[in-house]
Amino acid sequence: MSKDTKILESEYDKNLLRPTKRQKLLEKRQRHKALFNQLYEAAGGGPEATAFYDKLVAAREAQQALNQEVLKSLPEEVASRLEGFPPGAYVRIEIRGVPSQFIKRFDPCQPLVAGGLSSAEEAFGHLQIRFRTHRWLKRVLRSNDPLTVSIGWRRYQTVSVFSQEEHNLRKRFLKYSLPHEHCLATIYGPLVPPKTGVIAFVNSAWQLIDDPKNPYLPAFRVAGTGTVIDSNKSFQIMKKLKLIGEPYKIFSKTAFIRGMFNSSLEVSKMIGCRIQTASKIRGLIKAALTNPSTSKPGDFRATFEAQIRKADIVFLRTFFAVELPRYYNPVLNRLVPIAGEKSTPSGGGGWRLLRTLGELKWEAGIKTESKPDSQYKPINRPIYVPAPLRVPTKLVAALPFAHKPKPSRKEALAMLGGDPVKAALNAELPPPVKTMDEMESGESRQEVIARLRQLHTDFLHRQKEKMVNRVTKHKKQLAKVNAVKAVNERKRRKEYFARKSGGKRSRFSKGGDE
């Protein structure tokens, strides 16, 4: 065996005996554990360290065992007064000050739930609810319509206003609730803590199904569910407003607008607001017009980024705060019958709920009158004929030739005095030449030939006049060209001789100096 092979075998044996990473990690953990045990024992640890805590636990357990022994030895009534009633026990509650109507209207088949209210829930204010219409309800809910809600320990009838929060945190008014998504419902009633559950019912939940023809009796009476988000004395809900006006005077980029407001006070509140025309020209409201001789109440002056036309319509898109109704009608069906039930006394007493105008009309048998203005009518729009485009002369002169407007053939002929062919056709022509049969008896052959010669002479005369005009025009053009050439030739000759004479002078001057 050579020396090199022995060296390789010794290195291989060393690698086999070398500890792995896992073994090194285990050794490190064992060292740390031994160090911790050493420090813990040095600091007075061990069983004596938890002696105080164990003593407290033992004392508490002993006291609990003693209490249980004493309570078991006492009667149940005394033990319940000391310890309280355990969960699941049957108890009897005595409530004082209950009205007699509650006993008369009591129904043992309907269970009652006993609860209590905190002092914070006695105050009244507006509640904002994250509301969603129930998917089984066949109609959508409308704002300012009555709803009966059950929130916490209370049931009452109120009026809801639906809204939706936009990206800029503005709460925009909704006329109807969203059918398949959540929206915000604002109601008035006793304040409750956030995250309180809410369930709402439509008005027909309190009506008896006596008349199957009643359209206000839906098959499903749960209007929707939700959760209370916030409670406050009031909330700001904004409604979209779109005002329309028309310009009646235009001065370049300034215009007087009419028909958008009714008084100068309304205009003063909107000074600085943005307006826009139907053709997307933006503008600002500047000031109200107060001259009674030239303007009406509500007219104002506005400026635009470009000149508008009298046919443009000016829009103002803005928002205004909606007044929140404050209506609270607690449900008293446990005390008095609901108005309309068979058990209601003839005097008309009972709990009356707020109803919509449609329900009142249906009960009274009043049909809704159809307004002629609300019916659909055929729209007859006049055909729009755009005005011809008129480019200013200065602008045409400043444009390059490729972008200048080119006149049509008809316009070009009109500019040149008309079409010569049409002019010749419409001009007075000599009478046509008659044949021998059409000639009168008094007209001879010589007269016909003389007339033809006269026509030919007139034709040659016209041709000569045209040639003379053409030659004269050509000579004038040649004269202009020759004049320009002569000027250029004189200038060129002057420059040539100036260079020649300058070179000679310089040579002569050099020779003289020498």
PDB file of C-alpha atoms in Angstrom, residues 94 129 211 261 319 393 399:
ATOM      1  CA  GLU A  94     -93.100  39.338  40.583  1.00  0.00           C
ATOM      2  CA  ILE A 129     -78.184  50.427  10.261  1.00  0.00           C
ATOM      3  CA  ASP A 211    -109.545  40.200   1.931  1.00  0.00           C
ATOM      4  CA  PHE A 261     -82.888  79.810  -9.765  1.00  0.00           C
ATOM      5  CA  PHE A 319     -76.205  67.996  -3.397  1.00  0.00           C
ATOM      6  CA  THR A 393     -60.714  85.136 -43.343  1.00  0.00           C
ATOM      7  CA  LEU A 399     -53.286  78.434 -42.513  1.00  0.00           C
TER       8      LEU A 399
END
